[in-house]
CSV table of C-alpha atoms in Angstrom, one decimal:
chain,number,residue,atom,x,y,z
Q,30,MET,CA,-2.8,3.2,-38.0
Q,31,LYS,CA,0.5,1.5,-38.1
Q,32,PRO,CA,1.5,2.8,-34.6
Q,33,LEU,CA,-1.6,1.0,-33.3
Q,34,PHE,CA,-0.6,-2.3,-35.0
Q,35,TYR,CA,2.9,-1.8,-33.7
Q,36,ALA,CA,1.5,-1.6,-30.2
Q,37,VAL,CA,-0.5,-4.8,-30.8
Q,38,ALA,CA,2.6,-6.6,-32.1
Q,39,PHE,CA,4.8,-5.3,-29.3
Q,40,LEU,CA,2.5,-6.0,-26.4
Q,41,THR,CA,0.9,-9.3,-27.6
Q,42,ARG,CA,1.5,-12.4,-29.5
Q,43,ILE,CA,-1.1,-11.5,-32.1
Q,44,PRO,CA,0.4,-11.6,-35.6
Q,45,VAL,CA,0.4,-8.3,-37.5
Q,46,PRO,CA,1.1,-8.3,-41.2
Q,47,PHE,CA,3.1,-5.0,-41.3
Q,48,ARG,CA,6.7,-3.8,-41.3
Q,49,PHE,CA,7.4,-1.0,-38.9
Q,50,ASP,CA,9.9,1.7,-38.5
Q,51,ALA,CA,11.1,3.8,-35.5
Q,52,ARG,CA,8.3,6.4,-35.9
Q,53,ASP,CA,5.7,3.7,-35.5
Q,54,ARG,CA,7.3,2.6,-32.3
Q,55,THR,CA,7.6,6.0,-30.8
Q,56,LYS,CA,3.9,6.9,-31.6
Q,57,SER,CA,2.6,3.5,-30.4
Q,58,THR,CA,2.2,4.4,-26.8
Q,59,ALA,CA,-0.9,6.4,-27.4
Q,60,TYR,CA,-2.7,3.1,-28.2
Q,61,TYR,CA,-1.6,1.1,-25.2
Q,62,PRO,CA,-5.1,1.3,-23.6
Q,63,LEU,CA,-6.7,0.0,-26.7
Q,64,VAL,CA,-4.3,-3.0,-26.7
Q,65,GLY,CA,-5.3,-3.6,-23.1
Q,66,LEU,CA,-8.9,-3.8,-24.2
Q,67,LEU,CA,-8.0,-6.2,-27.0
Q,68,ILE,CA,-6.2,-8.4,-24.5
Q,69,GLY,CA,-9.2,-8.3,-22.3
Q,70,GLY,CA,-11.5,-9.2,-25.2
Q,71,VAL,CA,-9.4,-12.2,-26.2
Q,72,ILE,CA,-9.3,-13.5,-22.7
Q,73,ALA,CA,-13.1,-12.9,-22.3
Q,74,ALA,CA,-13.7,-14.9,-25.5
Q,75,PHE,CA,-11.5,-17.7,-24.1
Q,76,ASP,CA,-13.3,-17.6,-20.8
Q,77,GLY,CA,-16.7,-17.8,-22.6
Q,78,LEU,CA,-15.5,-21.1,-24.1
Q,79,ILE,CA,-14.4,-22.7,-20.9
Q,80,ALA,CA,-16.7,-21.2,-18.2
Q,81,VAL,CA,-19.4,-23.8,-18.2
Q,82,HIS,CA,-16.9,-26.7,-18.3
Q,83,PHE,CA,-14.7,-26.1,-15.3
Q,84,PRO,CA,-15.0,-25.2,-11.7
Q,85,PRO,CA,-13.9,-21.6,-10.6
Q,86,LEU,CA,-10.4,-22.5,-9.5
Q,87,VAL,CA,-9.5,-24.4,-12.7
Q,88,ARG,CA,-11.2,-21.7,-14.8
Q,89,ALA,CA,-9.1,-19.1,-13.1
Q,90,VAL,CA,-5.9,-21.0,-13.8
Q,91,LEU,CA,-6.7,-21.4,-17.4
Q,92,VAL,CA,-7.7,-17.8,-17.8
Q,93,THR,CA,-4.4,-16.7,-16.2
Q,94,ALA,CA,-2.5,-19.1,-18.5
Q,95,CYS,CA,-4.3,-17.5,-21.5
Q,96,TRP,CA,-3.3,-14.0,-20.1
Q,97,VAL,CA,0.3,-15.0,-19.9
Q,98,PHE,CA,0.2,-16.6,-23.4
Q,99,ILE,CA,-1.4,-13.7,-25.2
Q,100,THR,CA,1.2,-11.3,-23.9
Q,101,GLY,CA,4.0,-13.7,-24.5
Q,102,GLY,CA,5.1,-13.5,-20.9
Q,103,LEU,CA,6.7,-10.1,-21.8
Q,104,HIS,CA,5.7,-8.3,-18.6
Q,105,LEU,CA,6.2,-11.3,-16.4
Q,106,ASP,CA,9.8,-11.5,-17.6
Q,107,GLY,CA,10.3,-7.9,-16.8
Q,108,LEU,CA,8.9,-8.4,-13.3
Q,109,MET,CA,11.4,-11.2,-12.7
Q,110,ASP,CA,14.3,-9.2,-14.0
Q,111,VAL,CA,13.5,-6.2,-11.9
Q,112,PHE,CA,13.2,-8.2,-8.6
Q,113,ASP,CA,16.4,-10.1,-9.4
Q,114,GLY,CA,18.2,-6.7,-9.9
Q,115,LEU,CA,16.7,-4.8,-7.0
Q,116,GLY,CA,17.0,-7.9,-4.7
Q,117,SER,CA,20.8,-7.9,-5.3
Q,118,HIS,CA,21.2,-4.6,-3.4
Q,119,ARG,CA,24.1,-3.7,-5.6
Q,120,GLU,CA,25.2,-0.4,-7.2
Q,121,PRO,CA,23.0,0.8,-10.1
Q,122,GLU,CA,25.2,-0.4,-12.9
Q,123,ARG,CA,25.5,-3.9,-11.4
Q,124,MET,CA,21.7,-4.1,-10.9
Q,125,LEU,CA,21.2,-3.1,-14.5
Q,126,ALA,CA,23.6,-5.9,-15.6
Q,127,ILE,CA,21.7,-8.5,-13.5
Q,128,MET,CA,18.4,-7.3,-15.0
Q,129,LYS,CA,19.8,-7.8,-18.5
Q,130,ASP,CA,21.1,-11.3,-17.7
Q,131,SER,CA,18.8,-14.0,-19.3
Q,132,ARG,CA,19.1,-16.2,-16.3
Q,133,VAL,CA,16.4,-15.9,-13.6
Q,134,GLY,CA,17.3,-15.8,-9.9
Q,135,ALA,CA,15.4,-16.8,-6.8
Q,136,MET,CA,13.9,-13.3,-6.2
Q,137,GLY,CA,12.5,-13.2,-9.7
Q,138,VAL,CA,11.0,-16.7,-9.4
Q,139,LEU,CA,9.4,-15.8,-6.1
Q,140,ALA,CA,7.9,-12.6,-7.5
Q,141,ALA,CA,6.5,-14.3,-10.5
Q,142,VAL,CA,5.0,-17.2,-8.5
Q,143,LEU,CA,3.4,-14.8,-6.0
Q,144,ILE,CA,1.9,-12.6,-8.7
Q,145,LEU,CA,0.4,-15.5,-10.6
Q,146,LEU,CA,-1.0,-17.1,-7.5
Q,147,THR,CA,-2.6,-13.8,-6.5
Q,148,LYS,CA,-4.1,-13.4,-9.9
Q,149,ILE,CA,-5.5,-16.9,-9.9
Q,150,ALA,CA,-6.9,-16.5,-6.4
Q,151,ALA,CA,-8.6,-13.2,-7.3
Q,152,LEU,CA,-10.0,-14.5,-10.5
Q,153,ALA,CA,-11.4,-17.6,-8.8
Q,154,SER,CA,-13.4,-15.3,-6.5
Q,155,LEU,CA,-14.5,-13.0,-9.4
Q,156,THR,CA,-16.1,-15.7,-11.5
Q,157,ALA,CA,-19.4,-13.7,-12.0
Q,158,SER,CA,-17.4,-10.7,-13.4
Q,159,MET,CA,-14.2,-12.3,-14.6
Q,160,ALA,CA,-14.3,-11.0,-18.1
Q,161,SER,CA,-15.0,-7.3,-17.2
Q,162,SER,CA,-12.4,-7.5,-14.3
Q,163,VAL,CA,-9.7,-8.7,-16.7
Q,164,ALA,CA,-10.5,-6.0,-19.2
Q,165,ALA,CA,-10.4,-3.3,-16.5
Q,166,ALA,CA,-7.1,-4.6,-15.1
Q,167,SER,CA,-5.5,-4.9,-18.5
Q,168,VAL,CA,-6.5,-1.4,-19.6
Q,169,SER,CA,-5.6,0.2,-16.3
Q,170,ALA,CA,-2.1,-1.3,-16.3
Q,171,ARG,CA,-1.3,-0.3,-19.9
Q,172,THR,CA,-2.6,3.2,-19.3
Q,173,ALA,CA,-1.0,3.8,-15.9
Q,174,VAL,CA,2.5,2.7,-17.2
Q,175,LEU,CA,2.4,5.6,-19.6
Q,176,LEU,CA,2.9,7.9,-16.5
Q,177,ALA,CA,6.2,6.2,-15.8
Q,178,ILE,CA,7.3,6.4,-19.4
Q,179,ALA,CA,6.6,10.1,-19.4
Q,180,GLY,CA,7.7,10.9,-15.9
Q,181,TRP,CA,11.2,9.4,-15.6
Q,182,PRO,CA,14.2,9.1,-18.0
Q,183,TYR,CA,14.9,5.9,-19.8
Q,184,ARG,CA,18.0,4.4,-18.3
Q,185,ARG,CA,19.5,2.3,-21.1
Q,186,GLU,CA,21.1,3.5,-24.3
Q,187,LYS,CA,19.7,0.5,-26.1
Q,188,GLY,CA,16.6,-1.5,-25.4
Q,189,ILE,CA,13.1,-2.4,-26.6
Q,190,ALA,CA,11.7,0.8,-25.0
Q,191,VAL,CA,14.1,3.3,-26.5
Q,192,GLY,CA,12.3,6.2,-28.0
Q,193,LEU,CA,9.0,5.6,-26.2
Q,194,LYS,CA,9.4,8.6,-23.9
Q,195,GLU,CA,10.3,11.0,-26.7
Q,196,GLY,CA,7.3,9.9,-28.7
Q,197,LEU,CA,4.9,10.3,-25.8
Q,198,THR,CA,4.0,13.9,-26.4
Q,199,PRO,CA,1.5,15.7,-24.1
Q,200,LEU,CA,-1.2,15.3,-26.7
Q,201,ARG,CA,-0.6,11.5,-27.1
Q,202,LEU,CA,-0.4,11.1,-23.3
Q,203,GLY,CA,-3.7,13.0,-22.9
Q,204,PHE,CA,-5.4,11.0,-25.6
Q,205,ALA,CA,-4.2,7.7,-24.0
Q,206,LEU,CA,-5.3,8.7,-20.4
Q,207,ALA,CA,-8.7,9.9,-21.7
Q,208,SER,CA,-9.2,6.7,-23.7
Q,209,GLY,CA,-8.0,4.5,-20.9
Q,210,ALA,CA,-10.4,6.2,-18.4
Q,211,PHE,CA,-13.3,5.8,-20.9
Q,212,LEU,CA,-12.5,2.1,-21.5
Q,213,VAL,CA,-12.3,1.1,-17.9
Q,214,PHE,CA,-15.5,2.9,-17.2
Q,215,ILE,CA,-17.2,1.0,-20.0
Q,216,ALA,CA,-15.7,-2.3,-18.6
Q,217,CYS,CA,-16.5,-1.8,-14.9
Q,218,GLY,CA,-18.1,1.6,-14.4
Q,219,ALA,CA,-16.8,3.8,-11.5
Q,220,GLU,CA,-15.0,0.7,-10.1
Q,221,GLY,CA,-13.0,0.5,-13.2
Q,222,VAL,CA,-12.0,4.2,-12.9
Q,223,LEU,CA,-10.9,3.5,-9.3
Q,224,CYS,CA,-8.6,0.7,-10.7
Q,225,LEU,CA,-7.0,3.3,-13.0
Q,226,VAL,CA,-6.5,5.8,-10.2
Q,227,LEU,CA,-5.0,3.0,-8.0
Q,228,GLY,CA,-2.7,2.0,-10.9
Q,229,GLY,CA,-1.5,5.6,-11.4
Q,230,ALA,CA,-0.7,5.8,-7.7
Q,231,LEU,CA,1.2,2.5,-7.7
Q,232,VAL,CA,3.2,3.5,-10.8
Q,233,GLY,CA,4.1,6.8,-9.2
Q,234,ALA,CA,5.2,5.3,-6.0
Q,235,PHE,CA,7.1,2.3,-7.5
Q,236,GLY,CA,8.6,4.6,-10.2
Q,237,HIS,CA,9.9,7.0,-7.6
Q,238,VAL,CA,11.6,4.2,-5.6
Q,239,VAL,CA,13.1,2.4,-8.6
Q,240,ALA,CA,14.3,5.6,-10.3
Q,241,ARG,CA,16.2,6.6,-7.2
Q,242,ARG,CA,18.0,3.3,-7.2
Q,243,LEU,CA,18.6,2.9,-10.9
Q,244,LYS,CA,18.9,6.6,-11.8
Q,245,GLY,CA,16.0,6.0,-14.3
Q,246,LEU,CA,13.7,3.3,-15.5
Q,247,THR,CA,13.9,0.5,-18.0
Q,248,GLY,CA,11.6,-1.6,-20.1
Q,249,ASP,CA,11.8,-4.3,-17.5
Q,250,VAL,CA,10.5,-1.8,-14.9
Q,251,TYR,CA,7.6,-1.0,-17.2
Q,252,GLY,CA,6.7,-4.7,-17.5
Q,253,ALA,CA,6.9,-5.1,-13.7
Q,254,MET,CA,4.5,-2.1,-13.3
Q,255,ILE,CA,2.0,-3.6,-15.7
Q,256,GLU,CA,2.0,-6.9,-13.8
Q,257,GLY,CA,1.7,-5.1,-10.5
Q,258,VAL,CA,-1.2,-2.9,-11.6
Q,259,GLU,CA,-3.1,-5.8,-13.1
Q,260,THR,CA,-2.9,-7.7,-9.9
Q,261,ALA,CA,-3.7,-4.7,-7.7
Q,262,ALA,CA,-6.8,-3.9,-9.9
Q,263,LEU,CA,-8.1,-7.4,-9.5
Q,264,LEU,CA,-7.7,-7.2,-5.7
Q,265,LEU,CA,-9.4,-3.9,-5.6
Q,266,LEU,CA,-12.4,-5.2,-7.7
Q,267,LEU,CA,-12.6,-8.2,-5.4
Q,268,TRP,CA,-12.5,-6.0,-2.3
Q,269,LEU,CA,-15.3,-3.8,-3.7
Q,270,ALA,CA,-17.4,-6.8,-4.7
Q,271,ARG,CA,-17.3,-8.1,-1.1
Q,272,LEU,CA,-18.3,-4.8,0.5
């Protein structure tokens, strides 16, 4: 079970009392959907504590803050790096260098602000189903990103995502996709499955565009995809709720 705990340690701030090796990292991707459910569960528990004490907008802000905290801002950081790099409109190697730079530029800040505002606005309108919506979005994002890991080469020789593609065998990918579909169905029924389908489509489209520009994908791109799919899933659930 160490690959599962590695996935927890990698994708969240939850402390895990284990030491890991490269094999644990490469096998961990099969458990990304389960970690998505764990993140959703933690946020649901937090929301249960505050729901009766705050109006919808404040509640949504606090839930979003919890969401960022539990993930350590890992994916949000990737989103900012990607938009800084792509927004520079340079050659691939220069874009990769900009993405690796610890400083954040205007494009990255704008992307992060818009994503967070959209999440807050969507959650404020989904107060009756906030916990299940967060769970479906979190699982969908961490399942859909596996399609990008499997589908395109990893661009860097070193990085936190090195080896993930090699470890994502067809069997592990199939297990992850099946478990992700099951978990989103449990969370939101058929609407949750639609979130996963939408997430896969967005990952495919974004991965195609970015891979053409960078000649491959990076860990930052994976993080940006997770943020984008989470946000898109919330918007889809909001749209369906208003039909």
